[in-house]
Coordinates of C-alpha atoms in Angstrom, one line a residue:
Chain A
X1479 CA -22.1 51.7 -23.4
X1480 CA -25.2 53.8 -23.6
X1481 CA -27.5 51.1 -22.4
X1482 CA -25.9 49.2 -19.5
X1483 CA -29.1 47.0 -19.1
X1484 CA -28.8 45.7 -22.6
X1485 CA -25.1 45.0 -22.1
X1486 CA -25.6 43.1 -18.9
X1487 CA -25.7 39.3 -19.6
X1488 CA -29.0 37.9 -18.2
X1489 CA -28.1 34.9 -15.9
X1490 CA -30.4 32.6 -14.0
X1491 CA -29.1 31.0 -10.8
X1492 CA -31.4 28.2 -9.8
X1493 CA -32.9 26.7 -7.8
X1494 CA -31.9 29.5 -5.3
X1495 CA -30.0 32.8 -5.4
X1496 CA -26.8 31.8 -3.6
X1497 CA -25.2 35.0 -2.3
X1498 CA -21.6 34.1 -3.5
X1499 CA -22.8 33.4 -7.0
X1500 CA -25.1 36.4 -7.3
X1501 CA -22.1 38.5 -6.3
X1502 CA -19.9 36.8 -8.9
X1503 CA -22.5 37.4 -11.7
X1504 CA -22.9 41.0 -10.8
X1505 CA -19.1 41.5 -10.4
X1506 CA -18.6 40.1 -13.9
X1507 CA -21.1 42.5 -15.4
X1508 CA -24.1 40.2 -15.6
X1509 CA -27.5 40.5 -14.0
X1510 CA -29.5 37.8 -12.2
X1511 CA -32.9 37.1 -13.9
X1512 CA -35.4 34.3 -14.1
X1513 CA -35.0 31.3 -16.3
X1514 CA -37.5 32.6 -18.8
X1515 CA -35.3 35.7 -19.6
X1516 CA -31.9 34.1 -19.2
X1517 CA -29.2 33.3 -21.8
X1518 CA -27.2 31.4 -19.1
X1519 CA -28.2 29.0 -16.4
X1520 CA -26.1 28.4 -13.3
X1521 CA -27.5 25.2 -11.9
X1522 CA -26.7 24.5 -8.2
X1523 CA -29.5 22.1 -7.5
X1524 CA -29.6 18.3 -7.7
X1525 CA -29.9 16.4 -11.0
X1526 CA -33.5 15.3 -10.3
X1527 CA -34.7 18.8 -10.1
X1528 CA -33.0 20.0 -13.3
X1529 CA -35.5 22.1 -15.3
X1530 CA -36.8 22.0 -18.9
X1531 CA -34.4 24.3 -20.7
X1532 CA -35.8 27.1 -22.9
X1533 CA -34.1 27.4 -26.3
X1534 CA -32.6 30.8 -25.4
X1535 CA -30.3 29.2 -22.8
X1536 CA -26.9 29.2 -24.5
X1537 CA -24.8 27.9 -21.7
X1538 CA -25.4 25.8 -18.6
X1539 CA -22.8 26.0 -15.8
X1540 CA -23.0 23.0 -13.4
X1541 CA -21.5 23.2 -9.9
X1542 CA -20.0 19.7 -9.8
X1543 CA -16.9 18.2 -11.2
X1544 CA -18.5 14.8 -11.6
X1545 CA -21.2 14.9 -14.3
X1546 CA -22.0 11.2 -14.7
X1547 CA -25.5 11.6 -13.3
X1548 CA -26.3 14.4 -15.9
X1549 CA -24.9 12.2 -18.7
X1550 CA -26.9 9.1 -17.7
X1551 CA -30.1 11.2 -17.3
X1552 CA -29.6 12.5 -20.9
X1553 CA -29.6 16.1 -19.7
X1554 CA -26.4 17.2 -21.4
X1555 CA -27.4 18.0 -25.0
X1556 CA -25.5 19.5 -28.0
X1557 CA -27.9 22.4 -28.5
X1558 CA -25.9 24.7 -26.1
X1559 CA -22.6 24.8 -24.2
X1560 CA -22.1 23.0 -20.9
X1561 CA -19.4 23.5 -18.2
X1562 CA -18.7 21.6 -15.1
X1563 CA -16.5 22.6 -12.1
X1564 CA -13.5 20.6 -13.2
X1565 CA -10.4 22.0 -11.6
X1566 CA -12.3 24.5 -9.5
X1567 CA -12.0 22.4 -6.4
X1568 CA -8.7 20.7 -7.2
X1569 CA -6.7 22.3 -4.5
X1570 CA -9.2 21.3 -1.9
X1571 CA -9.5 17.7 -3.1
X1572 CA -5.7 17.3 -3.6
X1573 CA -5.2 18.5 0.0
X1574 CA -7.7 16.0 1.3
X1575 CA -6.0 13.2 -0.7
X1576 CA -2.7 14.1 0.9
X1577 CA -4.4 14.2 4.4
X1578 CA -5.9 10.7 3.8
X1579 CA -2.6 9.2 2.6
X1580 CA -0.6 10.7 5.4
X1581 CA -3.2 9.7 8.0
X1582 CA -2.9 6.1 6.8
X1583 CA 0.8 6.0 6.6
X1584 CA 1.4 7.7 10.0
X1585 CA -1.3 5.5 11.7
X1586 CA -3.4 8.5 12.8
X1587 CA -6.7 6.5 12.7
X1588 CA -5.2 3.7 14.7
X1589 CA -3.8 6.2 17.3
X1590 CA -7.3 7.8 17.6
X1591 CA -8.9 4.5 18.3
X1592 CA -6.3 2.8 20.4
X1593 CA -4.9 5.2 23.0
X1594 CA -1.1 5.3 23.3
X1595 CA -0.8 1.7 22.1
X1596 CA 2.8 2.5 21.3
X1597 CA 4.5 -0.6 20.2
X1598 CA 2.2 -1.8 17.4
X1599 CA 1.7 1.8 16.1
X1600 CA 5.4 2.6 16.2
X1601 CA 6.2 -0.5 14.1
X1602 CA 3.3 0.2 11.7
X1603 CA 4.2 3.9 10.9
X1604 CA 5.4 4.3 7.3
X1605 CA 7.0 7.2 5.5
X1606 CA 5.7 9.0 2.5
X1607 CA 9.2 10.3 1.8
X1608 CA 11.1 7.9 -0.3
X1609 CA 8.0 6.2 -1.6
X1610 CA 6.3 6.1 -5.0
X1611 CA 2.7 7.2 -5.5
X1612 CA 0.6 6.5 -8.6
X1613 CA -2.1 9.0 -9.4
X1614 CA -4.8 7.6 -11.7
X1615 CA -6.4 10.5 -13.7
X1616 CA -4.1 13.3 -14.5
X1617 CA -6.4 16.3 -14.4
X1618 CA -6.6 19.3 -12.0
X1619 CA -6.5 17.2 -8.8
X1620 CA -3.3 15.5 -10.0
X1621 CA -1.8 18.8 -11.0
X1622 CA -2.4 20.1 -7.5
X1623 CA -1.4 16.9 -5.8
X1624 CA 1.9 16.3 -7.5
X1625 CA 3.9 19.3 -6.0
X1626 CA 2.5 18.4 -2.6
X1627 CA 3.8 14.8 -2.9
X1628 CA 7.2 15.7 -4.4
X1629 CA 7.7 18.3 -1.6
X1630 CA 7.1 15.4 0.8
X1631 CA 9.9 13.4 -0.9
X1632 CA 7.7 11.1 -2.8
X1633 CA 8.1 10.1 -6.5
X1634 CA 4.9 10.3 -8.7
X1635 CA 3.7 8.1 -11.5
X1636 CA 0.9 9.8 -13.4
X1637 CA -1.6 7.8 -15.4
X1638 CA -3.6 9.6 -18.1
X1639 CA -5.3 8.6 -21.4
X1640 CA -2.7 10.0 -23.7
X1641 CA 0.5 9.1 -21.9
X1642 CA 1.6 12.7 -22.6
X1643 CA 4.1 13.5 -19.9
X1644 CA 2.5 15.2 -16.8
X1645 CA 4.5 18.0 -15.2
X1646 CA 6.3 17.0 -12.0
X1647 CA 5.6 13.3 -12.5
X1648 CA 8.7 11.0 -12.7
X1649 CA 6.8 8.8 -15.1
X1650 CA 3.6 9.1 -17.1
X1651 CA 1.8 5.9 -18.2
X1652 CA -1.1 5.8 -20.6
X1653 CA -4.2 4.3 -19.2
X1654 CA -4.1 1.4 -21.6
X1655 CA -1.0 0.3 -19.8
X1656 CA -2.4 0.7 -16.4
X1657 CA -1.8 -2.9 -15.5
X1658 CA 1.9 -2.2 -15.5
X1659 CA 1.6 0.4 -12.8
X1660 CA 0.6 -1.6 -9.8
X1661 CA 3.9 -3.4 -9.4
X1662 CA 5.9 -0.2 -9.8
X1663 CA 4.2 1.8 -7.1
X1664 CA 4.0 1.9 -3.3
X1665 CA 0.6 3.7 -3.1
X1666 CA -2.3 4.7 -5.3
X1667 CA -4.5 7.8 -5.4
X1668 CA -7.7 7.7 -7.5
X1669 CA -8.5 11.0 -9.1
X1670 CA -10.4 10.0 -12.3
X1671 CA -14.0 10.5 -13.2
X1672 CA -16.5 7.6 -13.0
X1673 CA -16.8 6.2 -16.5
X1674 CA -17.3 2.8 -18.1
X1675 CA -13.5 2.7 -18.5
X1676 CA -12.7 3.5 -14.9
X1677 CA -15.3 1.3 -13.3
X1678 CA -13.7 -1.2 -10.9
X1679 CA -10.2 -0.3 -12.0
X1680 CA -9.2 -1.4 -8.5
X1681 CA -10.2 -5.0 -8.6
X1682 CA -8.9 -8.4 -7.6
X1683 CA -6.1 -8.3 -10.2
X1684 CA -4.8 -4.8 -9.4
X1685 CA -5.0 -5.6 -5.7
X1686 CA -3.0 -8.7 -6.1
X1687 CA -0.4 -6.9 -8.1
X1688 CA 0.1 -4.0 -5.5
X1689 CA 2.7 -4.5 -2.8
X1690 CA 1.4 -5.5 0.6
X1691 CA 2.4 -2.2 2.1
X1692 CA 0.3 -0.2 -0.3
X1693 CA -2.4 2.3 0.7
X1694 CA -5.2 3.2 -1.7
X1695 CA -6.7 6.7 -1.5
X1696 CA -10.0 7.4 -3.3
X1697 CA -11.1 11.0 -3.7
X1698 CA -12.8 10.4 -7.0
X1699 CA -15.9 8.2 -7.1
X1700 CA -16.8 5.0 -5.3
X1701 CA -17.4 2.8 -8.3
X1702 CA -13.7 3.0 -9.3
X1703 CA -13.1 0.3 -6.7
X1704 CA -14.6 -3.1 -6.6
X1705 CA -15.4 -2.9 -2.9
X1706 CA -15.9 -6.6 -2.4
X1707 CA -12.4 -7.4 -3.7
X1708 CA -11.1 -4.4 -1.6
X1709 CA -12.5 -5.8 1.6
X1710 CA -10.9 -9.2 0.9
X1711 CA -7.5 -7.7 0.2
X1712 CA -7.7 -5.6 3.3
X1713 CA -8.7 -8.6 5.4
X1714 CA -6.0 -10.9 4.0
X1715 CA -3.2 -8.4 4.1
X1716 CA -2.9 -8.1 0.3
X1717 CA -2.6 -4.3 0.8
X1718 CA -1.9 -2.2 3.9
X1719 CA -5.0 0.1 3.9
X1720 CA -7.6 2.2 2.2
X1721 CA -8.5 5.8 2.9
X1722 CA -11.8 6.6 1.2
X1723 CA -13.7 9.9 0.8
X1724 CA -16.1 8.2 -1.5
X1725 CA -17.7 4.7 -1.4
X1726 CA -20.1 2.5 -3.3
X1727 CA -22.9 2.9 -2.2
X1728 CA -22.5 6.1 -0.3
X1729 CA -22.6 5.9 2.6
X1730 CA -21.7 2.3 3.1
X1731 CA -24.4 0.2 4.8
X1732 CA -24.2 0.3 8.6
X1733 CA -23.0 -3.3 8.7
X1734 CA -20.4 -2.9 5.9
X1735 CA -17.2 -4.6 7.0
X1736 CA -15.3 -1.4 6.0
X1737 CA -16.6 0.3 9.1
X1738 CA -14.9 -2.1 11.5
X1739 CA -11.6 -2.6 9.7
X1740 CA -8.6 -1.1 11.5
X1741 CA -6.8 -0.3 8.3
X1742 CA -9.6 1.7 6.7
X1743 CA -10.3 5.4 7.0
X1744 CA -13.6 6.8 5.7
X1745 CA -14.4 10.5 5.4
X1746 CA -18.0 11.4 4.4
X1747 CA -17.4 12.8 0.9
X1748 CA -15.9 16.0 2.2
X1749 CA -12.8 16.4 0.1
X1750 CA -14.7 19.3 -1.5
X1751 CA -17.0 20.4 1.3
X1752 CA -20.5 21.2 0.1
X1753 CA -20.8 23.9 2.7
X1754 CA -18.0 25.9 1.0
X1755 CA -18.7 25.0 -2.5
X1756 CA -20.4 28.1 -4.0
X1757 CA -17.8 30.3 -2.3
X1758 CA -15.0 28.3 -4.0
X1759 CA -16.9 28.3 -7.3
X1760 CA -17.7 32.1 -7.3
X1761 CA -14.4 33.5 -8.8
X1762 CA -14.4 30.8 -11.5
X1763 CA -18.0 31.6 -12.5
X1764 CA -17.1 35.3 -12.7
X1765 CA -14.1 34.5 -14.9
X1766 CA -16.3 32.3 -17.2
X1767 CA -19.0 34.9 -17.5
X1768 CA -16.3 37.4 -18.7
X1769 CA -15.1 34.8 -21.2
X1770 CA -18.7 34.2 -22.4
X1771 CA -19.4 38.0 -22.9
X1772 CA -16.1 38.4 -24.7
X1773 CA -16.8 35.5 -27.0
X1774 CA -13.7 33.6 -25.6
X1775 CA -13.4 29.9 -24.9
X1776 CA -15.1 28.8 -21.6
X1777 CA -13.2 27.1 -18.8
X1778 CA -14.2 23.4 -18.1
X1779 CA -16.4 22.7 -21.2
X1780 CA -18.0 19.3 -21.1
X1781 CA -20.0 17.2 -23.5
X1782 CA -22.1 14.0 -23.0
X1783 CA -19.0 12.1 -24.1
X1784 CA -16.6 13.7 -21.7
X1785 CA -14.2 11.5 -19.7
X1786 CA -10.7 11.7 -18.4
Chain B
X637 CA 47.7 1.3 4.0
X638 CA 50.1 -1.4 5.2
X639 CA 48.2 -2.0 8.5
X640 CA 44.5 -1.8 8.0
X641 CA 43.8 -2.8 11.7
X642 CA 45.8 0.2 12.9
X643 CA 43.9 2.5 10.5
X644 CA 40.5 1.3 11.5
X645 CA 38.9 3.6 14.1
X646 CA 37.8 1.5 17.2
X647 CA 34.2 2.2 17.9
X648 CA 32.0 0.9 20.7
X649 CA 28.3 0.5 20.1
X650 CA 26.5 0.1 23.4
X651 CA 24.5 -1.4 25.0
X652 CA 24.0 -3.7 22.0
X653 CA 25.5 -4.3 18.6
X654 CA 22.6 -3.0 16.5
X655 CA 23.0 -4.5 13.0
X656 CA 22.4 -1.2 11.1
X657 CA 25.0 0.7 13.1
X658 CA 27.6 -2.1 13.0
X659 CA 27.2 -2.1 9.2
X660 CA 27.6 1.7 9.1
X661 CA 30.8 1.7 11.3
X662 CA 32.3 -1.0 9.1
X663 CA 31.3 0.7 5.9
X664 CA 32.9 3.9 7.1
X665 CA 36.2 2.1 7.8
X666 CA 35.8 1.6 11.5
X667 CA 35.8 -1.6 13.6
X668 CA 33.4 -2.4 16.4
X669 CA 35.2 -3.0 19.7
X670 CA 34.4 -2.9 23.5
X671 CA 34.3 0.3 25.4
X672 CA 37.7 -0.4 27.0
X673 CA 39.4 -0.2 23.6
X674 CA 37.3 2.4 21.9
X675 CA 38.0 6.0 20.9
X676 CA 34.3 6.5 20.0
X677 CA 31.2 5.5 21.8
X678 CA 27.9 5.2 19.9
X679 CA 25.3 5.1 22.7
X680 CA 21.8 3.7 21.8
X681 CA 20.7 2.8 25.3
X682 CA 18.7 4.9 27.8
X683 CA 20.1 7.7 29.9
X684 CA 19.9 5.8 33.1
X685 CA 22.3 3.1 31.8
X686 CA 24.9 5.5 30.5
X687 CA 28.3 4.1 31.4
X688 CA 31.3 5.6 33.1
X689 CA 33.5 6.9 30.2
X690 CA 37.2 6.0 30.0
X691 CA 39.4 8.9 29.2
X692 CA 40.3 7.5 25.8
X693 CA 36.7 8.1 24.5
X694 CA 37.1 11.2 22.3
X695 CA 33.6 11.4 20.9
X696 CA 30.2 10.2 22.1
X697 CA 27.4 9.9 19.5
X698 CA 23.9 9.9 21.0
X699 CA 20.9 8.5 19.1
X700 CA 18.4 11.1 20.1
X701 CA 17.7 14.6 18.9
X702 CA 16.5 15.8 22.4
X703 CA 19.4 15.7 24.9
X704 CA 17.7 17.4 27.9
X705 CA 17.9 14.2 30.0
X706 CA 21.7 13.9 29.3
X707 CA 22.1 17.6 30.2
X708 CA 20.2 17.5 33.4
X709 CA 22.0 14.2 34.5
X710 CA 25.3 16.1 34.0
X711 CA 26.5 13.5 31.5
X712 CA 27.6 15.8 28.7
X713 CA 31.1 17.0 29.7
X714 CA 33.7 19.2 28.0
X715 CA 36.5 16.6 28.0
X716 CA 35.4 15.1 24.6
X717 CA 33.1 15.8 21.7
X718 CA 29.4 15.0 21.8
X719 CA 26.9 14.7 18.9
X720 CA 23.2 14.1 19.0
X721 CA 20.9 13.2 16.1
X722 CA 19.7 16.7 15.4
X723 CA 18.5 16.7 11.8
X724 CA 18.8 13.0 11.2
X725 CA 15.1 12.4 11.8
X726 CA 13.9 15.7 10.5
X727 CA 12.2 14.4 7.3
X728 CA 10.2 11.9 9.4
X729 CA 9.2 14.3 12.1
X730 CA 8.2 17.0 9.5
X731 CA 6.1 14.5 7.7
X732 CA 4.4 13.5 10.9
X733 CA 3.7 17.2 11.8
X734 CA 2.1 17.7 8.4
X735 CA 0.0 14.5 8.8
X736 CA -1.2 15.7 12.2
X737 CA -2.0 19.2 11.0
X738 CA -3.9 18.0 7.9
X739 CA -5.7 15.3 10.0
X740 CA -7.0 18.0 12.3
X741 CA -8.0 20.5 9.5
X742 CA -9.6 17.8 7.4
X743 CA -11.5 16.3 10.4
X744 CA -10.0 12.8 9.9
X745 CA -10.2 12.0 13.6
X746 CA -13.8 13.0 13.8
X747 CA -14.7 11.0 10.7
X748 CA -13.0 7.9 12.2
X749 CA -15.0 8.2 15.4
X750 CA -18.4 9.3 13.9
X751 CA -19.3 7.3 10.9
X752 CA -20.5 9.4 8.0
X753 CA -21.8 12.1 10.2
X754 CA -21.6 14.3 7.1
X755 CA -23.2 17.6 8.0
X756 CA -21.1 18.6 11.0
X757 CA -17.9 17.2 9.4
X758 CA -18.5 19.0 6.1
X759 CA -18.9 22.3 7.8
X760 CA -15.9 21.8 10.1
X761 CA -13.4 20.9 7.4
X762 CA -10.8 23.6 6.9
X763 CA -8.1 24.1 4.3
X764 CA -4.4 24.3 4.8
X765 CA -4.0 26.1 1.5
X766 CA -4.4 29.8 2.0
X767 CA -3.6 29.6 5.7
X768 CA -0.6 30.8 7.7
X769 CA 1.4 28.4 9.9
X770 CA 3.9 29.5 12.5
X771 CA 6.8 27.0 13.2
X772 CA 8.4 27.5 16.6
X773 CA 12.0 26.4 16.4
X774 CA 13.8 26.8 13.1
X775 CA 16.1 23.8 13.0
X776 CA 16.1 20.7 10.8
X777 CA 12.4 19.9 11.3
X778 CA 11.4 23.4 10.2
X779 CA 13.7 23.2 7.2
X780 CA 12.0 19.9 6.2
X781 CA 8.5 21.2 7.0
X782 CA 8.6 24.5 5.2
X783 CA 8.7 23.2 1.6
X784 CA 5.9 20.7 2.5
X785 CA 3.7 23.6 3.8
X786 CA 4.4 26.0 1.0
X787 CA 3.7 23.2 -1.6
X788 CA 0.3 22.9 0.1
X789 CA -0.4 26.6 -0.4
X790 CA 0.3 27.7 3.2
X791 CA 2.4 30.7 4.2
X792 CA 5.0 30.1 6.9
X793 CA 6.2 32.2 9.8
X794 CA 9.4 30.9 11.3
X795 CA 10.5 31.6 14.8
X796 CA 14.1 31.2 15.8
X797 CA 16.5 32.7 18.3
X798 CA 18.4 35.0 16.0
X799 CA 15.6 36.2 13.8
X800 CA 18.0 35.5 10.9
X801 CA 15.7 34.9 7.8
X802 CA 14.8 31.2 7.4
X803 CA 14.7 30.0 3.8
X804 CA 11.2 29.5 2.5
X805 CA 9.5 31.3 5.3
X806 CA 7.5 34.4 4.4
X807 CA 8.5 36.0 7.7
X808 CA 11.1 35.1 10.4
X809 CA 10.5 36.4 13.9
X810 CA 13.1 36.2 16.7
X811 CA 12.0 34.3 19.8
X812 CA 12.1 37.3 22.0
X813 CA 9.2 38.7 19.9
X814 CA 7.3 35.4 20.0
X815 CA 4.3 37.1 21.6
X816 CA 3.6 39.0 18.4
X817 CA 3.3 35.8 16.4
X818 CA 0.0 34.4 17.8
X819 CA -2.3 37.0 16.3
X820 CA -0.6 36.8 12.9
X821 CA -1.0 33.1 12.4
X822 CA -3.7 30.6 11.8
X823 CA -1.9 27.5 13.1
X824 CA 1.2 26.6 15.1
X825 CA 3.7 23.8 14.9
X826 CA 6.0 23.3 17.8
X827 CA 9.5 22.0 16.8
X828 CA 11.8 23.4 19.4
X829 CA 13.8 21.6 22.1
X830 CA 12.6 21.5 25.7
X831 CA 14.6 24.2 27.5
X832 CA 13.9 26.6 30.4
X833 CA 13.1 29.2 27.7
X834 CA 10.6 27.0 25.7
X835 CA 8.8 25.6 28.8
X836 CA 5.1 26.4 28.6
X837 CA 5.5 28.7 25.6
X838 CA 1.9 27.7 24.8
X839 CA 0.1 29.0 27.8
X840 CA -3.1 30.9 28.7
X841 CA -1.7 34.1 27.1
X842 CA -0.7 32.6 23.8
X843 CA -3.9 30.5 23.7
X844 CA -5.9 33.7 24.2
X845 CA -4.1 35.5 21.4
X846 CA -4.5 32.7 18.8
X847 CA -7.5 32.8 16.6
X848 CA -10.4 30.4 17.5
X849 CA -9.8 28.4 14.3
X850 CA -6.2 27.6 15.2
X851 CA -4.8 24.1 15.4
X852 CA -1.7 23.5 17.5
X853 CA 0.6 20.6 16.5
X854 CA 3.3 19.4 18.9
X855 CA 6.1 17.1 17.6
X856 CA 8.7 18.5 20.0
X857 CA 8.3 17.9 23.7
X858 CA 5.3 17.9 26.0
X859 CA 6.5 20.6 28.4
X860 CA 6.4 23.2 25.7
X861 CA 2.6 23.3 26.3
X862 CA 0.9 24.2 29.6
X863 CA -1.5 21.3 29.2
X864 CA -4.0 22.6 31.8
X865 CA -4.5 25.9 29.9
X866 CA -4.6 23.9 26.7
X867 CA -7.5 21.8 27.9
X868 CA -9.4 24.9 29.0
X869 CA -8.9 26.6 25.6
X870 CA -10.0 23.4 23.8
X871 CA -13.1 23.1 26.0
X872 CA -14.1 26.7 25.7
X873 CA -13.4 27.0 21.9
X874 CA -10.5 29.4 22.4
X875 CA -8.7 27.3 19.7
X876 CA -10.0 24.7 17.2
X877 CA -7.9 21.7 18.1
X878 CA -4.6 20.2 19.2
X879 CA -2.7 17.4 17.5
X880 CA 0.0 16.0 19.8
X881 CA 2.7 13.4 19.3
X882 CA 4.2 14.4 22.7
X883 CA 2.4 15.1 26.0
X884 CA 3.3 16.0 29.6
X885 CA 3.4 13.5 31.2
X886 CA 3.8 10.8 28.5
X887 CA 1.5 9.1 28.1
X888 CA -1.3 11.2 29.6
X889 CA -3.1 9.6 32.5
X890 CA -6.0 7.4 31.6
X891 CA -8.5 9.9 32.9
X892 CA -6.8 12.9 31.3
X893 CA -9.6 15.0 29.6
X894 CA -7.4 15.1 26.4
X895 CA -8.4 11.5 25.7
X896 CA -12.1 12.3 25.4
X897 CA -12.0 15.7 23.6
X898 CA -13.3 15.5 20.0
X899 CA -10.8 18.2 18.9
X900 CA -7.7 16.4 20.1
X901 CA -5.5 13.9 18.2
X902 CA -2.8 12.1 20.1
X903 CA -0.2 9.8 18.5
X904 CA 2.1 7.9 20.9
X905 CA 5.4 9.7 20.3
X906 CA 5.9 8.0 16.9
X907 CA 6.9 11.0 14.7
X908 CA 10.3 9.4 14.6
X909 CA 9.5 5.7 15.2
X910 CA 11.8 3.9 17.6
X911 CA 11.5 0.8 15.6
X912 CA 13.2 2.4 12.5
X913 CA 15.6 4.7 14.4
X914 CA 18.9 3.0 14.0
X915 CA 18.2 2.3 10.3
X916 CA 17.6 6.1 9.8
X917 CA 20.6 7.0 11.9
X918 CA 23.1 4.6 10.1
X919 CA 24.0 6.7 7.1
X920 CA 24.5 9.7 9.3
X921 CA 26.8 7.8 11.6
X922 CA 28.8 6.5 8.7
X923 CA 29.2 10.1 7.4
X924 CA 30.3 11.4 10.9
X925 CA 32.8 8.6 11.3
X926 CA 34.4 9.6 8.0
X927 CA 34.5 13.2 9.2
X928 CA 36.1 12.2 12.5
X929 CA 38.8 10.1 10.8
X930 CA 39.5 12.9 8.4
X931 CA 39.7 15.4 11.2
X932 CA 36.8 17.3 9.8
X933 CA 34.0 19.0 11.8
X934 CA 31.3 16.6 13.1
X935 CA 27.7 16.9 12.2
X936 CA 25.3 17.7 15.1
X937 CA 27.8 18.7 17.8
X938 CA 26.2 19.5 21.1
X939 CA 27.3 20.9 24.4
X940 CA 25.7 21.0 27.8
X941 CA 24.5 24.5 27.0
X942 CA 23.0 23.6 23.6
X943 CA 19.5 24.9 22.9
X944 CA 17.6 26.0 19.8

């Protein structure tokens, strides 16, 4: 090209010029500019600070996988393209889900709190190998989690909207038949976005249908679980335990019974650590900028109506 | 057969008639008898209670994978065959090793102790995917652990005696070159028997050579680690953490500094839970009895000189 400046895509990174993302933009042949000159906005701030968008913004790249706050604030419009980070953090979140499930089954939390209390721990340890795990929400997290689970000798039931078979799953069930899943599984991993449909999908009914040895892992969003019913089931032995990276509200109140239950593990929403987020996002942003410049389809396009 | 009683192999199960093993013996075509009539002894007691063996005992099946106590007590002789449980519990132990490693990397222990202390936990979480894990001792546990680690996106260095390439490992190093491994790995899993050669293989030198972000997992035997040097390295940040299912002594003393270190996870020797041991052993015993009756090679033969 004779005029490289004209060829370089003007990209705004707001509200701050994160070093990993600046490097990604420049590596992909873009240049970082202010919002008033940009054709693309990479937004790494919080939803409350989201700016008024000039008409010349053709694409907004959000840093999060969950976009429910942007949807309910009416920010996602149909005048430009929007992408989220769906799939970018899947390896990390899948790894955390496996860590939580194994920590529960192998009684790591109990061992940390009750030093060498061998007899009760020995009899409570359960194996992932030979068990069945249902993954609710068959997106990127499920795709990363399934090979980890099958390598550990577990069988996977995937639940998605369409019921279209998910690779590596022994069985795929459409979400409209979710109620049939509980009795067929040993454990549950929640990996679906928060939508009206997924709200409280773990409730008194599903908890009653699950076996008493079941562990529930939530790496998705707190509102997928009716937490009052969960506490009751955990207290009465309806299920074996819950390992939660997300809660409702977040964090739970200081006097929430979850904090003192021996069969609960809570990590503070770190399945995809914020501290490493832009570093993980950077290669994906670079790839998407190349797609945009080339007029190709963007990765992780979302609309206000997007759900799992 | 015209005389089924004559065909049934007489097997003693001592010191008690465990239901899972009685069923296994009978299923394999044996009959359970007293030690005075038996050709085979299945010993599920402790080493101190091991009986005087009549000459007509041709094979002793031990329930443990580690046989160092039987070796040092001079019990294992060359007048009959001996088998241990090497490999029988490998899936279980490999699963526990993975659970411990992930619990450390994902800060599950910290999260359990420090409720929603988000910022320090978020910045301390590390990923197994993209890391290198060295497994010391390339027997059944390693064979079960390698596919679990590679499915999680980790690269494996296997260390064995011969240096003969181990399936699934990116690199196999002979134990005589163990000192070269520490600088090449991110994390270490100990899965070798306790022998004179493996004693204190984690010591001040290996701890100094490991990277400061390293986690050490021990699912083998406590004496593989020089625990005094370990405590020093953990205190001074020489390594990131230790997740131990075995210690030296076992359990650690109540005032052992390991108990109060934030970067230590201790489970009470439950990688292969005692409570489920004979159930897990039963199908292997049935298989070995069939081999014995057919004059075929036994699984897991050991001698007084056996080592990894």
